[in-house]
PDB file of C-alpha atoms in Angstrom:
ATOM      1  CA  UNK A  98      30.525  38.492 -12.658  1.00 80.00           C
ATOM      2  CA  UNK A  99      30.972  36.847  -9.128  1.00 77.00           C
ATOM      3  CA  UNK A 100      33.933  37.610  -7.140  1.00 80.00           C
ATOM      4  CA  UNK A 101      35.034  35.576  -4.402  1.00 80.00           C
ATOM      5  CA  UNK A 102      35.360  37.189  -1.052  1.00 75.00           C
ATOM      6  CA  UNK A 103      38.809  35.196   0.170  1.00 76.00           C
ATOM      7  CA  UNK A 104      40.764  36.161  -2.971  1.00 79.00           C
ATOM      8  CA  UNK A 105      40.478  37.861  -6.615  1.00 84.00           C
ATOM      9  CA  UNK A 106      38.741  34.766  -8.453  1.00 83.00           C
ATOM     10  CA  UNK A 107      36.083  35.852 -10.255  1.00 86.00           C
ATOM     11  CA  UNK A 108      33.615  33.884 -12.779  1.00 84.00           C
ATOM     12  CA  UNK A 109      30.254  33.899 -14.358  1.00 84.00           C
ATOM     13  CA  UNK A 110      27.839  31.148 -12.638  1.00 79.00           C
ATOM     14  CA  UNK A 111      27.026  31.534  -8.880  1.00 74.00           C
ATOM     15  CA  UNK A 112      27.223  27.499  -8.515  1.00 73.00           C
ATOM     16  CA  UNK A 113      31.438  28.012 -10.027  1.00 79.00           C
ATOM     17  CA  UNK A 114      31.916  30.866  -7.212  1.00 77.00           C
ATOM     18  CA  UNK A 115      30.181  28.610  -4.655  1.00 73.00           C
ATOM     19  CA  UNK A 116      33.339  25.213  -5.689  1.00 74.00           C
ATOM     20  CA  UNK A 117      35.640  27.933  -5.617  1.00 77.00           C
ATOM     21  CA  UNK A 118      34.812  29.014  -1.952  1.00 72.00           C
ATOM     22  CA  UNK A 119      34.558  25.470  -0.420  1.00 69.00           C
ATOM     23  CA  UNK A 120      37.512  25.058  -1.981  1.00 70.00           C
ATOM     24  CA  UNK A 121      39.396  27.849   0.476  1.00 67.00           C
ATOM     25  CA  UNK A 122      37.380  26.570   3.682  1.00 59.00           C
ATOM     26  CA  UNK A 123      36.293  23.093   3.096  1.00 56.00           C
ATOM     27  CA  UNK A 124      32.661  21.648   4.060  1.00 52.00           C
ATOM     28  CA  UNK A 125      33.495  21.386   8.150  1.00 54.00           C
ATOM     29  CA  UNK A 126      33.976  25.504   8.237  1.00 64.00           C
ATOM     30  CA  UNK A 127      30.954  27.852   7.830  1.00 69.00           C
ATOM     31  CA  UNK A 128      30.979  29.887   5.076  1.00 73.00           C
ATOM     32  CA  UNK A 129      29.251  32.791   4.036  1.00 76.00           C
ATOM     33  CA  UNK A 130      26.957  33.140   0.866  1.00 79.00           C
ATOM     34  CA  UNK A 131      28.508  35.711  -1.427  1.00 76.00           C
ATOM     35  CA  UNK A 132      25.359  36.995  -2.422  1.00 78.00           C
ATOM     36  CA  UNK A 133      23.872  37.018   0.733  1.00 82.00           C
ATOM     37  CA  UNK A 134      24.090  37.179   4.818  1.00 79.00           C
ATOM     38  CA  UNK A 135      22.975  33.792   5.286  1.00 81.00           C
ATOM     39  CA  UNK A 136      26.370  31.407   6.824  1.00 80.00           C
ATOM     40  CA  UNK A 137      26.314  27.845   5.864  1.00 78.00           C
ATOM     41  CA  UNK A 138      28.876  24.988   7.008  1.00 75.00           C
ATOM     42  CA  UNK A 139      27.667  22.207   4.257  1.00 75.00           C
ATOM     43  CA  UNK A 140      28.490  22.009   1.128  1.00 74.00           C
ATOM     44  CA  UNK A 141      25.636  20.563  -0.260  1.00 77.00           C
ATOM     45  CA  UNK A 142      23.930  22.666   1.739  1.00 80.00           C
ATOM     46  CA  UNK A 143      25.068  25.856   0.375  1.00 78.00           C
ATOM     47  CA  UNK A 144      24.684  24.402  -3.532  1.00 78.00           C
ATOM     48  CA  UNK A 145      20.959  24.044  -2.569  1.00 80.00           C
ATOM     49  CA  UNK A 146      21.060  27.795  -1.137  1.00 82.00           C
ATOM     50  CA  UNK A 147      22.467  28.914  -4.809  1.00 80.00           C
ATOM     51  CA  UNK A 148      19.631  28.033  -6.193  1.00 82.00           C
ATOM     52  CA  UNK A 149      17.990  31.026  -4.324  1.00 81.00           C
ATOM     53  CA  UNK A 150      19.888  32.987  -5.969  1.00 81.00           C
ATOM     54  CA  UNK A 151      19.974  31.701  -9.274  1.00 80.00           C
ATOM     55  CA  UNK A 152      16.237  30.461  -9.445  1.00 82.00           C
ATOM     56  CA  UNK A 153      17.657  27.657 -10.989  1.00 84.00           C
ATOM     57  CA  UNK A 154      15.110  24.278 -10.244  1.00 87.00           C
ATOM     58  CA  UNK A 155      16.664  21.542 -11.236  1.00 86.00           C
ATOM     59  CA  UNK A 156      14.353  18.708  -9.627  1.00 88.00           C
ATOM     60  CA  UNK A 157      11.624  17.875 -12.623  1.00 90.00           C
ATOM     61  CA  UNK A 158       8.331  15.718 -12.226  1.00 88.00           C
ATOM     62  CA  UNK A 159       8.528  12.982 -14.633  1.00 86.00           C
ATOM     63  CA  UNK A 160       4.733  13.415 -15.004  1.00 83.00           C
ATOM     64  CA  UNK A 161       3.503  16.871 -14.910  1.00 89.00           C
ATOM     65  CA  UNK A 162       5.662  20.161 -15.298  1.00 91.00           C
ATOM     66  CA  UNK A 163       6.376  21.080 -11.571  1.00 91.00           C
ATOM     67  CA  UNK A 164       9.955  21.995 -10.598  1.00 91.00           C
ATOM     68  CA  UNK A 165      11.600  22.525  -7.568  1.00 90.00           C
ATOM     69  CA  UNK A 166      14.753  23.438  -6.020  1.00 85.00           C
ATOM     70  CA  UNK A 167      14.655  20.534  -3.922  1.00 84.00           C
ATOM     71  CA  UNK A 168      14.729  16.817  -4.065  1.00 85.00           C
ATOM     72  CA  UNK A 169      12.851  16.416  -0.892  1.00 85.00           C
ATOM     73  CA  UNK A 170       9.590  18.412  -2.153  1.00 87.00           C
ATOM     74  CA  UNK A 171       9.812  16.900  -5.289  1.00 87.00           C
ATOM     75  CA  UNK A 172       9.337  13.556  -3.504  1.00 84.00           C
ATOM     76  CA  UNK A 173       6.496  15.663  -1.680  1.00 82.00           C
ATOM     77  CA  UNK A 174       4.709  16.692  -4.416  1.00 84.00           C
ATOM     78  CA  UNK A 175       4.713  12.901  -6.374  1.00 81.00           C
ATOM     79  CA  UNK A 176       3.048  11.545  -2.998  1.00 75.00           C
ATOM     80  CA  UNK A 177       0.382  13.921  -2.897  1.00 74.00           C
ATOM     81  CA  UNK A 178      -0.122  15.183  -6.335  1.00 78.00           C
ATOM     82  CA  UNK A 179       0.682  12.090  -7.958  1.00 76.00           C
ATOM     83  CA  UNK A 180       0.091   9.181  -5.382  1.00 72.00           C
ATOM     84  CA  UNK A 181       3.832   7.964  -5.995  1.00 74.00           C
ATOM     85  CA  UNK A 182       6.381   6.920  -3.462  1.00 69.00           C
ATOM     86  CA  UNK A 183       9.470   7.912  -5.290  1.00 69.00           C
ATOM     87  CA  UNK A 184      11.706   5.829  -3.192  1.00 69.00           C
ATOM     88  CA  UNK A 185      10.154   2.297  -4.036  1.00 67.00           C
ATOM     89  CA  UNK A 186       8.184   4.061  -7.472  1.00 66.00           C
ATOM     90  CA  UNK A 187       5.081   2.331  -5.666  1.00 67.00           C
ATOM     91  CA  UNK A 188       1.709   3.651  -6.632  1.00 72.00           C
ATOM     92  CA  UNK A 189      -0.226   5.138  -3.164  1.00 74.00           C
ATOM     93  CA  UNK A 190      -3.597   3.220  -3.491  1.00 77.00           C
ATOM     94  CA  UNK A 191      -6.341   5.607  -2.051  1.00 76.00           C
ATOM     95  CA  UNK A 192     -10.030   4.733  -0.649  1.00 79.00           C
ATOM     96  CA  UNK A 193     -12.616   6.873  -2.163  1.00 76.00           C
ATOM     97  CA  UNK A 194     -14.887   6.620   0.189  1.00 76.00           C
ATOM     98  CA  UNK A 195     -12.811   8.099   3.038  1.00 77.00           C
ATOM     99  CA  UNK A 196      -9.079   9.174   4.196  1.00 77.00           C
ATOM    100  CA  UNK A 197      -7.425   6.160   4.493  1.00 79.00           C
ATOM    101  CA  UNK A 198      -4.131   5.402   2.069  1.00 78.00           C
ATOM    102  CA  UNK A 199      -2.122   2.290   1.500  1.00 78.00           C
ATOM    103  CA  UNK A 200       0.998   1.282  -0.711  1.00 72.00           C
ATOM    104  CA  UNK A 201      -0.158  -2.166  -0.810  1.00 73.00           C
ATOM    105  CA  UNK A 202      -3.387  -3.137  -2.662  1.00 74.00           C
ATOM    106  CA  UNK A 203      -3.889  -6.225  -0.114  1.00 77.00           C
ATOM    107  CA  UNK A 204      -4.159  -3.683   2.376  1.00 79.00           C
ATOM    108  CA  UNK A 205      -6.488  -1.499   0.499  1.00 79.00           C
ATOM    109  CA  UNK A 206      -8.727  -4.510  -0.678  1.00 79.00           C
ATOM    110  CA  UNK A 207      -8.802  -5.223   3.317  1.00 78.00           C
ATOM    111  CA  UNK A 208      -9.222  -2.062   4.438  1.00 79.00           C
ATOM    112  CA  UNK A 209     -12.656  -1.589   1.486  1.00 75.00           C
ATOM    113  CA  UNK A 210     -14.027  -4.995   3.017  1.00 73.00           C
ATOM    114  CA  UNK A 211     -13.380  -4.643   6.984  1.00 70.00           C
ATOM    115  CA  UNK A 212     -14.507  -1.127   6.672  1.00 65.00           C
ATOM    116  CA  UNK A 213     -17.887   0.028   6.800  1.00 64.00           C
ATOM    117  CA  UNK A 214     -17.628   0.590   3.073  1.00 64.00           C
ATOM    118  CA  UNK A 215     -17.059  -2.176   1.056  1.00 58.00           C
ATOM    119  CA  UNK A 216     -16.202  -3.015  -2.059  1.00 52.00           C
ATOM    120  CA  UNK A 217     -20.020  -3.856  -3.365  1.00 59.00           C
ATOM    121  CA  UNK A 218     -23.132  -2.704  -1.837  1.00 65.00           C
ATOM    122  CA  UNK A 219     -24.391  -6.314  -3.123  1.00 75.00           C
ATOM    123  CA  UNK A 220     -25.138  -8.699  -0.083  1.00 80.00           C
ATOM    124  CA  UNK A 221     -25.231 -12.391  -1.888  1.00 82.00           C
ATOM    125  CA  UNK A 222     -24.696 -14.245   1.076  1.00 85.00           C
ATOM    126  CA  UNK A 223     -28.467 -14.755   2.846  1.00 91.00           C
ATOM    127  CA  UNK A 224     -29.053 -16.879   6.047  1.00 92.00           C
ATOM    128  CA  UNK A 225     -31.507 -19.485   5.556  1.00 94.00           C
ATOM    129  CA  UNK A 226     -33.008 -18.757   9.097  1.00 92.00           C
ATOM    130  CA  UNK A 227     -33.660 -15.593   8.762  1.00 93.00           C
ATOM    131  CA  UNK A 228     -33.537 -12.417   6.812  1.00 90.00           C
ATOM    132  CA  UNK A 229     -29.588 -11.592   7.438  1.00 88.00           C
ATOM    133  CA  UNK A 230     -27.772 -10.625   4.702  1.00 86.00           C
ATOM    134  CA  UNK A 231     -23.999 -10.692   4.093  1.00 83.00           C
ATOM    135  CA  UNK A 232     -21.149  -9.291   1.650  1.00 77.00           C
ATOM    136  CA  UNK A 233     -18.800 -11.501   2.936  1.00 77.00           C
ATOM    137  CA  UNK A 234     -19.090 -15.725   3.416  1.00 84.00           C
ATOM    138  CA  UNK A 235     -17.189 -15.618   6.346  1.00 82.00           C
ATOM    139  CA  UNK A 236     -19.641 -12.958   8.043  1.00 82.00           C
ATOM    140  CA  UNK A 237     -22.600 -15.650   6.775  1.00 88.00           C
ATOM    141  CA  UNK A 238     -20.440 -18.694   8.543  1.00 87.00           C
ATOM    142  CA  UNK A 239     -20.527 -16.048  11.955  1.00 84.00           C
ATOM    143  CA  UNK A 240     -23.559 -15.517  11.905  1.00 88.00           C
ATOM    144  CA  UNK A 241     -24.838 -19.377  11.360  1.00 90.00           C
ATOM    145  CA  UNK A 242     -23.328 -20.033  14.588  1.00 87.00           C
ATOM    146  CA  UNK A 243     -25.911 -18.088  16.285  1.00 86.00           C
ATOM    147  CA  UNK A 244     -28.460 -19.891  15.581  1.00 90.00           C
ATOM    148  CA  UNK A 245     -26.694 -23.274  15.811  1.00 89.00           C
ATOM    149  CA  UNK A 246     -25.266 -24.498  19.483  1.00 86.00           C
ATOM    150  CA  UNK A 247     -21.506 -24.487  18.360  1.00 88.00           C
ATOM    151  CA  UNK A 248     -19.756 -21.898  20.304  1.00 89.00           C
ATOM    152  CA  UNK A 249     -15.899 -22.818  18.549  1.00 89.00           C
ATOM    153  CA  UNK A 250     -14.127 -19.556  20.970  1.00 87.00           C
ATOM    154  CA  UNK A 251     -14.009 -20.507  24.314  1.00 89.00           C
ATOM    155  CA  UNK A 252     -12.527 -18.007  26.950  1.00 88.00           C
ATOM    156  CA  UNK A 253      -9.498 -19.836  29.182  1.00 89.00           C
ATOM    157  CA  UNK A 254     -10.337 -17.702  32.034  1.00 89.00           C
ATOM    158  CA  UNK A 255     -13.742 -18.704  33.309  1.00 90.00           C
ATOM    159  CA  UNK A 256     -14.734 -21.521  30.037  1.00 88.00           C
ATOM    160  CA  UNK A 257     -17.641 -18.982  28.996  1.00 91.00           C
ATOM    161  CA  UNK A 258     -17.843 -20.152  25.013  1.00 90.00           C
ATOM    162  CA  UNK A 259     -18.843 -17.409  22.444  1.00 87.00           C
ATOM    163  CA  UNK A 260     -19.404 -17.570  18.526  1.00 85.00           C
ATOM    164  CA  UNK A 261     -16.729 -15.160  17.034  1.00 82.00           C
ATOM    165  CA  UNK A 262     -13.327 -14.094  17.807  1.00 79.00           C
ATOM    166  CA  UNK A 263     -14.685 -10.505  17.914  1.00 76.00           C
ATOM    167  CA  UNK A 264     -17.231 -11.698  20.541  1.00 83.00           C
ATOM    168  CA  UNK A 265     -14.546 -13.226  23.110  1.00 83.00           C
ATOM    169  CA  UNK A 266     -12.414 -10.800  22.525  1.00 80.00           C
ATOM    170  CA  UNK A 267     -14.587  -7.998  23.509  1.00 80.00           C
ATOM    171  CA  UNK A 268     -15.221 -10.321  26.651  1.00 82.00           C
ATOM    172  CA  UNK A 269     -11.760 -10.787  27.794  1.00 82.00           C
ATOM    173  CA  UNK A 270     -12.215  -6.859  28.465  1.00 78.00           C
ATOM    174  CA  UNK A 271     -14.445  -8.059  31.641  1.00 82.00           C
ATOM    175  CA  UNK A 272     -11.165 -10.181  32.751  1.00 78.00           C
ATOM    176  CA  UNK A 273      -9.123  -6.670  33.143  1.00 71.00           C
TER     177      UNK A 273
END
């Protein structure tokens, strides 16, 4: 039995006693845990404190058989465990090849071909001039330029033209 500390209700769940004493103070007043020296002024608050007591876990994964007392490390454990963001039920798409994590498989496809791993080790696109080698067309198209005269990236600061974007951009670094 659980006796409330403000009066002679008494009753037989923890989570009853815990109504009945908000019901005395209110949430805006701190209260006390019956069972314990810990002082709480939330209501919600305190519920999640009963389940201390009570070992009670009431937060299930839909996919495995961990429970917890809380929402919040439920949501916790789906993202890492589980690679699920509970709050959009998005699935976390995850590079094997290195840390990086995405909830968007454009960004993931992006991230596998601007990275130094890409999707395929294969290398189909081959420069006619000489033995280059590509995974990506656009890379091939770069690359082209070099050995043609078109320069399409021209910098506005002193008309120097360059191939690729990457190339006047590392340039405009001189301009600083």
């Amino acid at each position: 039995m659980f006796s409330c500390p403000s009066c002679r209700y008494t009753c037989t769940q923890i989570k009853t006693l815990g109504k009945h004493i908000f019901g005395h103070t209110g949430s805006s007043r701190i209260t006390k845990c019956p069972m314990c020296d810990i002082c709480i002024n939330n209501k919600d608050k305190m519920k999640r404190h009963f389940y201390i007591h009570t070992g009670e876990r009431p937060f299930a994964c839909a996919k495995c058989d961990y429970k917890s007392s809380r929402k919040d490390k439920l949501n916790n454990h789906m993202m890492s465990i589980h690679s699920v963001n509970t709050a959009t039920g998005d699935k976390l798409f995850i590079c094997t090849k290195c840390e990086y994590k995405s909830l968007r498989r454009d960004k993931m496809k992006r991230h596998m071909l601007t990275s130094t791993h890409s999707l395929t080790d294969e290398k189909p696109f081959v420069c006619t001039e000489c033995d280059y080698k590509s995974s990506r067309k656009g890379w091939l198209k770069d690359h082209m330029r070099g050995h043609s005269d078109e320069r399409p990236f021209k910098c506005h600061l002193c008309e120097i033209r360059f191939v690729t974007r990457y190339d006047i951009i590392s340039h405009m670094l001189v301009h600083i």
